[in-house]
PDB file of C-alpha atoms in Angstrom:
ATOM      1  CA  UNK A1238       0.000   0.000   0.000  1.00  0.00           C
ATOM      2  CA  UNK A1239       1.298   3.452  -0.893  1.00  0.00           C
ATOM      3  CA  UNK A1240       1.106   5.618   2.274  1.00  0.00           C
ATOM      4  CA  UNK A1241       0.959   8.783   0.150  1.00  0.00           C
ATOM      5  CA  UNK A1242      -1.992   7.690  -1.987  1.00  0.00           C
ATOM      6  CA  UNK A1243      -5.246   9.495  -1.205  1.00  0.00           C
ATOM      7  CA  UNK A1244      -7.943   7.083  -0.076  1.00  0.00           C
ATOM      8  CA  UNK A1245     -11.582   7.704  -1.037  1.00  0.00           C
ATOM      9  CA  UNK A1246     -12.704   7.580   2.612  1.00  0.00           C
ATOM     10  CA  UNK A1247     -12.768  11.313   3.354  1.00  0.00           C
ATOM     11  CA  UNK A1248     -14.672  12.742   0.377  1.00  0.00           C
ATOM     12  CA  UNK A1249     -18.032  14.470   0.214  1.00  0.00           C
ATOM     13  CA  UNK A1250     -19.825  11.198  -0.549  1.00  0.00           C
ATOM     14  CA  UNK A1251     -18.591   9.715   2.738  1.00  0.00           C
ATOM     15  CA  UNK A1252     -19.508  12.897   4.611  1.00  0.00           C
ATOM     16  CA  UNK A1253     -23.060  12.659   3.283  1.00  0.00           C
ATOM     17  CA  UNK A1254     -23.190   8.931   4.117  1.00  0.00           C
ATOM     18  CA  UNK A1255     -22.419   9.642   7.789  1.00  0.00           C
ATOM     19  CA  UNK A1256     -24.636  12.726   7.999  1.00  0.00           C
ATOM     20  CA  UNK A1257     -27.763  11.981  10.007  1.00  0.00           C
ATOM     21  CA  UNK A1258     -26.597   8.529  11.128  1.00  0.00           C
ATOM     22  CA  UNK A1259     -26.457   7.368  14.727  1.00  0.00           C
ATOM     23  CA  UNK A1260     -23.135   6.482  16.320  1.00  0.00           C
ATOM     24  CA  UNK A1261     -22.535   2.788  15.772  1.00  0.00           C
ATOM     25  CA  UNK A1262     -24.832   2.446  12.759  1.00  0.00           C
ATOM     26  CA  UNK A1263     -21.848   2.663  10.422  1.00  0.00           C
ATOM     27  CA  UNK A1264     -18.176   1.738  10.595  1.00  0.00           C
ATOM     28  CA  UNK A1265     -15.980   3.688  13.057  1.00  0.00           C
ATOM     29  CA  UNK A1266     -14.785   6.908  11.413  1.00  0.00           C
ATOM     30  CA  UNK A1267     -13.857  10.476  12.340  1.00  0.00           C
ATOM     31  CA  UNK A1268     -17.067  11.532  10.572  1.00  0.00           C
ATOM     32  CA  UNK A1269     -19.145   9.348  12.928  1.00  0.00           C
ATOM     33  CA  UNK A1270     -17.644  11.170  15.914  1.00  0.00           C
ATOM     34  CA  UNK A1271     -18.176  14.533  14.219  1.00  0.00           C
ATOM     35  CA  UNK A1272     -21.802  13.687  13.376  1.00  0.00           C
ATOM     36  CA  UNK A1273     -22.555  12.739  16.976  1.00  0.00           C
ATOM     37  CA  UNK A1274     -21.044  16.006  18.218  1.00  0.00           C
ATOM     38  CA  UNK A1275     -22.913  17.957  15.538  1.00  0.00           C
ATOM     39  CA  UNK A1276     -26.243  16.351  16.481  1.00  0.00           C
ATOM     40  CA  UNK A1277     -25.756  17.115  20.151  1.00  0.00           C
ATOM     41  CA  UNK A1278     -24.663  20.680  19.390  1.00  0.00           C
ATOM     42  CA  UNK A1279     -26.923  21.836  16.567  1.00  0.00           C
ATOM     43  CA  UNK A1280     -29.990  19.689  16.923  1.00  0.00           C
ATOM     44  CA  UNK A1281     -30.129  19.208  20.707  1.00  0.00           C
ATOM     45  CA  UNK A1282     -28.633  22.575  21.702  1.00  0.00           C
ATOM     46  CA  UNK A1283     -25.831  21.056  23.817  1.00  0.00           C
ATOM     47  CA  UNK A1284     -22.208  22.288  23.846  1.00  0.00           C
ATOM     48  CA  UNK A1285     -19.653  19.767  22.630  1.00  0.00           C
ATOM     49  CA  UNK A1286     -15.910  19.136  22.643  1.00  0.00           C
ATOM     50  CA  UNK A1287     -13.926  16.632  20.643  1.00  0.00           C
ATOM     51  CA  UNK A1288     -10.586  15.571  22.094  1.00  0.00           C
ATOM     52  CA  UNK A1289      -8.127  14.322  19.493  1.00  0.00           C
ATOM     53  CA  UNK A1290      -5.142  12.719  21.184  1.00  0.00           C
ATOM     54  CA  UNK A1291      -2.170  10.613  20.216  1.00  0.00           C
ATOM     55  CA  UNK A1292       1.583  10.466  19.806  1.00  0.00           C
ATOM     56  CA  UNK A1293       3.508  13.046  17.835  1.00  0.00           C
ATOM     57  CA  UNK A1294       2.939  12.354  14.147  1.00  0.00           C
ATOM     58  CA  UNK A1295      -0.168  10.224  14.717  1.00  0.00           C
ATOM     59  CA  UNK A1296      -2.410  12.464  12.617  1.00  0.00           C
ATOM     60  CA  UNK A1297      -4.173  14.591  15.227  1.00  0.00           C
ATOM     61  CA  UNK A1298      -4.054  17.778  13.161  1.00  0.00           C
ATOM     62  CA  UNK A1299      -5.298  16.014  10.038  1.00  0.00           C
ATOM     63  CA  UNK A1300      -8.125  14.401  12.013  1.00  0.00           C
ATOM     64  CA  UNK A1301      -9.133  17.784  13.427  1.00  0.00           C
ATOM     65  CA  UNK A1302      -9.171  19.221   9.900  1.00  0.00           C
ATOM     66  CA  UNK A1303     -11.426  16.390   8.720  1.00  0.00           C
ATOM     67  CA  UNK A1304     -13.814  17.053  11.607  1.00  0.00           C
ATOM     68  CA  UNK A1305     -13.882  20.795  10.775  1.00  0.00           C
ATOM     69  CA  UNK A1306     -14.515  19.982   7.121  1.00  0.00           C
ATOM     70  CA  UNK A1307     -17.369  17.696   8.169  1.00  0.00           C
ATOM     71  CA  UNK A1308     -18.973  20.470  10.234  1.00  0.00           C
ATOM     72  CA  UNK A1309     -18.555  22.932   7.386  1.00  0.00           C
ATOM     73  CA  UNK A1310     -20.148  20.551   4.872  1.00  0.00           C
ATOM     74  CA  UNK A1311     -23.147  19.407   6.922  1.00  0.00           C
ATOM     75  CA  UNK A1312     -23.961  22.917   8.153  1.00  0.00           C
ATOM     76  CA  UNK A1313     -24.313  24.403   4.671  1.00  0.00           C
ATOM     77  CA  UNK A1314     -27.638  26.032   3.932  1.00  0.00           C
ATOM     78  CA  UNK A1315     -28.855  29.149   2.195  1.00  0.00           C
ATOM     79  CA  UNK A1316     -28.774  31.234   5.360  1.00  0.00           C
ATOM     80  CA  UNK A1317     -25.442  29.844   6.575  1.00  0.00           C
ATOM     81  CA  UNK A1318     -23.376  30.437   3.439  1.00  0.00           C
ATOM     82  CA  UNK A1319     -20.370  31.695   5.429  1.00  0.00           C
ATOM     83  CA  UNK A1320     -20.343  28.927   8.055  1.00  0.00           C
ATOM     84  CA  UNK A1321     -17.759  26.921   6.091  1.00  0.00           C
ATOM     85  CA  UNK A1322     -15.412  29.915   5.940  1.00  0.00           C
ATOM     86  CA  UNK A1323     -15.770  30.503   9.694  1.00  0.00           C
ATOM     87  CA  UNK A1324     -15.168  26.863  10.594  1.00  0.00           C
ATOM     88  CA  UNK A1325     -12.152  26.503   8.329  1.00  0.00           C
ATOM     89  CA  UNK A1326     -10.745  29.844   9.517  1.00  0.00           C
ATOM     90  CA  UNK A1327     -10.362  28.297  12.980  1.00  0.00           C
ATOM     91  CA  UNK A1328      -7.659  25.955  11.644  1.00  0.00           C
ATOM     92  CA  UNK A1329      -4.718  28.362  12.324  1.00  0.00           C
ATOM     93  CA  UNK A1330      -5.810  28.556  15.961  1.00  0.00           C
ATOM     94  CA  UNK A1331      -5.775  24.780  16.327  1.00  0.00           C
ATOM     95  CA  UNK A1332      -2.401  24.663  14.580  1.00  0.00           C
ATOM     96  CA  UNK A1333      -0.948  27.178  17.038  1.00  0.00           C
ATOM     97  CA  UNK A1334      -2.215  25.249  20.058  1.00  0.00           C
ATOM     98  CA  UNK A1335      -1.095  21.916  18.607  1.00  0.00           C
ATOM     99  CA  UNK A1336       2.467  22.987  17.896  1.00  0.00           C
ATOM    100  CA  UNK A1337       3.621  23.291  21.486  1.00  0.00           C
ATOM    101  CA  UNK A1338       7.112  22.129  22.405  1.00  0.00           C
ATOM    102  CA  UNK A1339       7.099  18.769  24.166  1.00  0.00           C
ATOM    103  CA  UNK A1340       9.750  16.236  25.181  1.00  0.00           C
ATOM    104  CA  UNK A1341       9.063  14.359  21.934  1.00  0.00           C
ATOM    105  CA  UNK A1342       8.643  17.372  19.683  1.00  0.00           C
ATOM    106  CA  UNK A1343      11.428  19.954  19.837  1.00  0.00           C
TER     107      UNK A1343
END
């Protein structure tokens, strides 16, 4: 397997497949976690946090970007045309917080 080859598991079709599903109805995926948080936040009016953890180089930043992209895609509507821009604009903030010096990352 080529580790640099893009897999078709993060595209818009997969986002739409997970949208509206209950946790556990489909295979485990970052979009399943994002959908559950989105449902609790937007539909049930409850604040949410997603903690993405792991070793240095494990893909935490990429996973956070996929979750933000999921939120941006599922929240699109005529009245919320700028929601995607706002969600994706938060990426530099997460990058700044995630790039702290640690014993493993100097």
